[in-house]
């Protein structure tokens, strides 16, 4: 009974491990959705609220932004938002302070909300090189050896 019971227990344990579903992570998904009026906002909000696992949905039609918070998959949220017939893309903007060269042609966007620029993967734009880093720290208020003229 001891060996057969142990083998049966291990067999049940292994078979139940295959049947378990992978739990979704709690996350926030932000989308840029083309909306023109309050009716568009209401349509997008109702559609995204019907997603399984969505805890809250915030829609701001002036910023053209929809945010879904909950146990959702980003691809499913994007697909559900596209089912409204609106032009939808993942939220492309990041805070101005995260980009080293915010006025470069690849990241500057006139239509971006205040304080935000378009995100990029280009390392030459997103970060400073050694020389630029030296110049910014030279005139920094945090540097005790900085230029005293400023």
mmCIF file of N, CA, C and O in Angstrom, residues 38-81:
data_model
loop_
_atom_site.group_PDB
_atom_site.id
_atom_site.type_symbol
_atom_site.label_atom_id
_atom_site.label_comp_id
_atom_site.label_asym_id
_atom_site.label_seq_id
_atom_site.Cartn_x
_atom_site.Cartn_y
_atom_site.Cartn_z
ATOM 1 N N UNK A 38 -18.390 62.099 -27.253
ATOM 2 C CA UNK A 38 -18.768 61.345 -26.063
ATOM 3 C C UNK A 38 -19.347 59.980 -26.424
ATOM 4 O O UNK A 38 -19.202 59.019 -25.677
ATOM 5 N N UNK A 39 -20.018 59.900 -27.569
ATOM 6 C CA UNK A 39 -20.585 58.629 -28.009
ATOM 7 C C UNK A 39 -19.502 57.604 -28.303
ATOM 8 O O UNK A 39 -19.641 56.426 -27.953
ATOM 9 N N UNK A 40 -18.438 58.059 -28.923
ATOM 10 C CA UNK A 40 -17.289 57.178 -29.189
ATOM 11 C C UNK A 40 -16.677 56.706 -27.872
ATOM 12 O O UNK A 40 -16.319 55.538 -27.720
ATOM 13 N N UNK A 41 -16.551 57.625 -26.947
ATOM 14 C CA UNK A 41 -15.992 57.302 -25.636
ATOM 15 C C UNK A 41 -16.833 56.231 -24.953
ATOM 16 O O UNK A 41 -16.308 55.256 -24.405
ATOM 17 N N UNK A 42 -18.152 56.384 -24.991
ATOM 18 C CA UNK A 42 -19.075 55.446 -24.354
ATOM 19 C C UNK A 42 -18.989 54.067 -25.023
ATOM 20 O O UNK A 42 -18.955 53.041 -24.342
ATOM 21 N N UNK A 43 -18.897 54.049 -26.350
ATOM 22 C CA UNK A 43 -18.790 52.787 -27.086
ATOM 23 C C UNK A 43 -17.522 52.033 -26.704
ATOM 24 O O UNK A 43 -17.551 50.833 -26.436
ATOM 25 N N UNK A 44 -16.410 52.741 -26.680
ATOM 26 C CA UNK A 44 -15.126 52.115 -26.345
ATOM 27 C C UNK A 44 -15.138 51.619 -24.899
ATOM 28 O O UNK A 44 -14.704 50.497 -24.612
ATOM 29 N N UNK A 45 -15.671 52.419 -23.991
ATOM 30 C CA UNK A 45 -15.701 52.033 -22.582
ATOM 31 C C UNK A 45 -16.568 50.795 -22.374
ATOM 32 O O UNK A 45 -16.175 49.872 -21.652
ATOM 33 N N UNK A 46 -17.747 50.760 -22.995
ATOM 34 C CA UNK A 46 -18.624 49.596 -22.838
ATOM 35 C C UNK A 46 -18.004 48.336 -23.436
ATOM 36 O O UNK A 46 -18.105 47.250 -22.857
ATOM 37 N N UNK A 47 -17.342 48.477 -24.561
ATOM 38 C CA UNK A 47 -16.704 47.325 -25.211
ATOM 39 C C UNK A 47 -15.564 46.780 -24.360
ATOM 40 O O UNK A 47 -15.460 45.573 -24.154
ATOM 41 N N UNK A 48 -14.716 47.671 -23.857
ATOM 42 C CA UNK A 48 -13.574 47.220 -23.051
ATOM 43 C C UNK A 48 -14.004 46.729 -21.669
ATOM 44 O O UNK A 48 -13.359 45.866 -21.092
ATOM 45 N N UNK A 49 -15.101 47.261 -21.147
ATOM 46 C CA UNK A 49 -15.598 46.811 -19.845
ATOM 47 C C UNK A 49 -16.129 45.386 -19.916
ATOM 48 O O UNK A 49 -16.156 44.684 -18.903
ATOM 49 N N UNK A 50 -16.542 44.959 -21.102
ATOM 50 C CA UNK A 50 -17.085 43.608 -21.247
ATOM 51 C C UNK A 50 -15.989 42.534 -21.293
ATOM 52 O O UNK A 50 -16.298 41.349 -21.291
ATOM 53 N N UNK A 51 -14.743 42.952 -21.326
ATOM 54 C CA UNK A 51 -13.632 41.992 -21.316
ATOM 55 C C UNK A 51 -13.606 41.218 -20.009
ATOM 56 O O UNK A 51 -13.770 41.794 -18.929
ATOM 57 N N UNK A 52 -13.362 39.934 -20.099
ATOM 58 C CA UNK A 52 -13.251 39.105 -18.904
ATOM 59 C C UNK A 52 -11.949 39.451 -18.176
ATOM 60 O O UNK A 52 -10.880 39.469 -18.777
ATOM 61 N N UNK A 53 -12.032 39.763 -16.900
ATOM 62 C CA UNK A 53 -10.857 40.088 -16.102
ATOM 63 C C UNK A 53 -10.580 41.569 -15.958
ATOM 64 O O UNK A 53 -9.692 41.967 -15.210
ATOM 65 N N UNK A 54 -11.325 42.408 -16.669
ATOM 66 C CA UNK A 54 -11.095 43.860 -16.588
ATOM 67 C C UNK A 54 -11.695 44.395 -15.291
ATOM 68 O O UNK A 54 -12.885 44.275 -15.049
ATOM 69 N N UNK A 55 -10.873 44.988 -14.450
ATOM 70 C CA UNK A 55 -11.335 45.560 -13.177
ATOM 71 C C UNK A 55 -11.863 46.974 -13.367
ATOM 72 O O UNK A 55 -12.888 47.328 -12.817
ATOM 73 N N UNK A 56 -11.122 47.792 -14.118
ATOM 74 C CA UNK A 56 -11.572 49.157 -14.369
ATOM 75 C C UNK A 56 -11.127 49.593 -15.760
ATOM 76 O O UNK A 56 -10.108 49.140 -16.270
ATOM 77 N N UNK A 57 -11.942 50.472 -16.337
ATOM 78 C CA UNK A 57 -11.652 51.010 -17.669
ATOM 79 C C UNK A 57 -11.785 52.523 -17.598
ATOM 80 O O UNK A 57 -12.821 53.037 -17.180
ATOM 81 N N UNK A 58 -10.727 53.231 -17.970
ATOM 82 C CA UNK A 58 -10.741 54.692 -18.020
ATOM 83 C C UNK A 58 -10.556 55.112 -19.470
ATOM 84 O O UNK A 58 -9.626 54.663 -20.132
ATOM 85 N N UNK A 59 -11.448 55.986 -19.933
ATOM 86 C CA UNK A 59 -11.370 56.461 -21.309
ATOM 87 C C UNK A 59 -11.366 57.983 -21.288
ATOM 88 O O UNK A 59 -12.205 58.605 -20.647
ATOM 89 N N UNK A 60 -10.393 58.584 -21.968
ATOM 90 C CA UNK A 60 -10.302 60.029 -22.081
ATOM 91 C C UNK A 60 -10.257 60.372 -23.564
ATOM 92 O O UNK A 60 -9.242 60.177 -24.220
ATOM 93 N N UNK A 61 -11.377 60.843 -24.114
ATOM 94 C CA UNK A 61 -11.424 61.085 -25.557
ATOM 95 C C UNK A 61 -10.650 62.319 -25.974
ATOM 96 O O UNK A 61 -10.267 62.447 -27.118
ATOM 97 N N UNK A 62 -10.371 63.234 -25.047
ATOM 98 C CA UNK A 62 -9.567 64.406 -25.408
ATOM 99 C C UNK A 62 -8.110 64.017 -25.635
ATOM 100 O O UNK A 62 -7.443 64.581 -26.487
ATOM 101 N N UNK A 63 -7.621 63.078 -24.853
ATOM 102 C CA UNK A 63 -6.247 62.582 -25.037
ATOM 103 C C UNK A 63 -6.200 61.401 -26.004
ATOM 104 O O UNK A 63 -5.120 60.926 -26.337
ATOM 105 N N UNK A 64 -7.367 60.890 -26.405
ATOM 106 C CA UNK A 64 -7.449 59.719 -27.284
ATOM 107 C C UNK A 64 -6.844 58.492 -26.602
ATOM 108 O O UNK A 64 -6.170 57.677 -27.235
ATOM 109 N N UNK A 65 -7.096 58.342 -25.291
ATOM 110 C CA UNK A 65 -6.469 57.277 -24.517
ATOM 111 C C UNK A 65 -7.509 56.428 -23.814
ATOM 112 O O UNK A 65 -8.456 56.950 -23.227
ATOM 113 N N UNK A 66 -7.313 55.113 -23.865
ATOM 114 C CA UNK A 66 -8.139 54.166 -23.117
ATOM 115 C C UNK A 66 -7.205 53.304 -22.284
ATOM 116 O O UNK A 66 -6.215 52.776 -22.794
ATOM 117 N N UNK A 67 -7.505 53.176 -20.990
ATOM 118 C CA UNK A 67 -6.666 52.404 -20.087
ATOM 119 C C UNK A 67 -7.507 51.306 -19.442
ATOM 120 O O UNK A 67 -8.552 51.590 -18.865
ATOM 121 N N UNK A 68 -7.038 50.071 -19.539
ATOM 122 C CA UNK A 68 -7.719 48.923 -18.942
ATOM 123 C C UNK A 68 -6.823 48.372 -17.847
ATOM 124 O O UNK A 68 -5.641 48.099 -18.077
ATOM 125 N N UNK A 69 -7.398 48.193 -16.645
ATOM 126 C CA UNK A 69 -6.655 47.671 -15.506
ATOM 127 C C UNK A 69 -7.330 46.384 -15.075
ATOM 128 O O UNK A 69 -8.542 46.337 -14.895
ATOM 129 N N UNK A 70 -6.565 45.317 -14.926
ATOM 130 C CA UNK A 70 -7.135 44.061 -14.472
ATOM 131 C C UNK A 70 -6.297 42.875 -14.903
ATOM 132 O O UNK A 70 -5.158 43.010 -15.326
ATOM 133 N N UNK A 71 -6.909 41.695 -14.796
ATOM 134 C CA UNK A 71 -6.250 40.451 -15.182
ATOM 135 C C UNK A 71 -6.555 40.190 -16.657
ATOM 136 O O UNK A 71 -7.373 39.349 -17.003
ATOM 137 N N UNK A 72 -5.917 40.964 -17.523
ATOM 138 C CA UNK A 72 -6.201 40.915 -18.952
ATOM 139 C C UNK A 72 -4.913 40.709 -19.740
ATOM 140 O O UNK A 72 -3.822 40.975 -19.259
ATOM 141 N N UNK A 73 -5.072 40.250 -20.973
ATOM 142 C CA UNK A 73 -3.962 40.078 -21.890
ATOM 143 C C UNK A 73 -3.950 41.265 -22.849
ATOM 144 O O UNK A 73 -4.994 41.651 -23.381
ATOM 145 N N UNK A 74 -2.815 41.870 -23.077
ATOM 146 C CA UNK A 74 -2.709 43.075 -23.909
ATOM 147 C C UNK A 74 -3.197 42.821 -25.336
ATOM 148 O O UNK A 74 -3.853 43.678 -25.930
ATOM 149 N N UNK A 75 -2.896 41.650 -25.891
ATOM 150 C CA UNK A 75 -3.325 41.353 -27.263
ATOM 151 C C UNK A 75 -4.849 41.251 -27.355
ATOM 152 O O UNK A 75 -5.447 41.700 -28.329
ATOM 153 N N UNK A 76 -5.473 40.663 -26.331
ATOM 154 C CA UNK A 76 -6.932 40.538 -26.338
ATOM 155 C C UNK A 76 -7.603 41.900 -26.176
ATOM 156 O O UNK A 76 -8.631 42.167 -26.778
ATOM 157 N N UNK A 77 -7.013 42.765 -25.366
ATOM 158 C CA UNK A 77 -7.554 44.116 -25.190
ATOM 159 C C UNK A 77 -7.466 44.876 -26.507
ATOM 160 O O UNK A 77 -8.423 45.542 -26.916
ATOM 161 N N UNK A 78 -6.343 44.772 -27.186
ATOM 162 C CA UNK A 78 -6.154 45.438 -28.480
ATOM 163 C C UNK A 78 -7.166 44.926 -29.500
ATOM 164 O O UNK A 78 -7.791 45.709 -30.220
ATOM 165 N N UNK A 79 -7.348 43.617 -29.535
ATOM 166 C CA UNK A 79 -8.293 43.018 -30.487
ATOM 167 C C UNK A 79 -9.728 43.444 -30.188
ATOM 168 O O UNK A 79 -10.500 43.753 -31.091
ATOM 169 N N UNK A 80 -10.088 43.491 -28.907
ATOM 170 C CA UNK A 80 -11.444 43.893 -28.505
ATOM 171 C C UNK A 80 -11.683 45.367 -28.861
ATOM 172 O O UNK A 80 -12.764 45.737 -29.318
ATOM 173 N N UNK A 81 -10.676 46.202 -28.659
ATOM 174 C CA UNK A 81 -10.807 47.619 -28.994
ATOM 175 C C UNK A 81 -10.936 47.803 -30.505
ATOM 176 O O UNK A 81 -11.672 48.672 -30.961
#
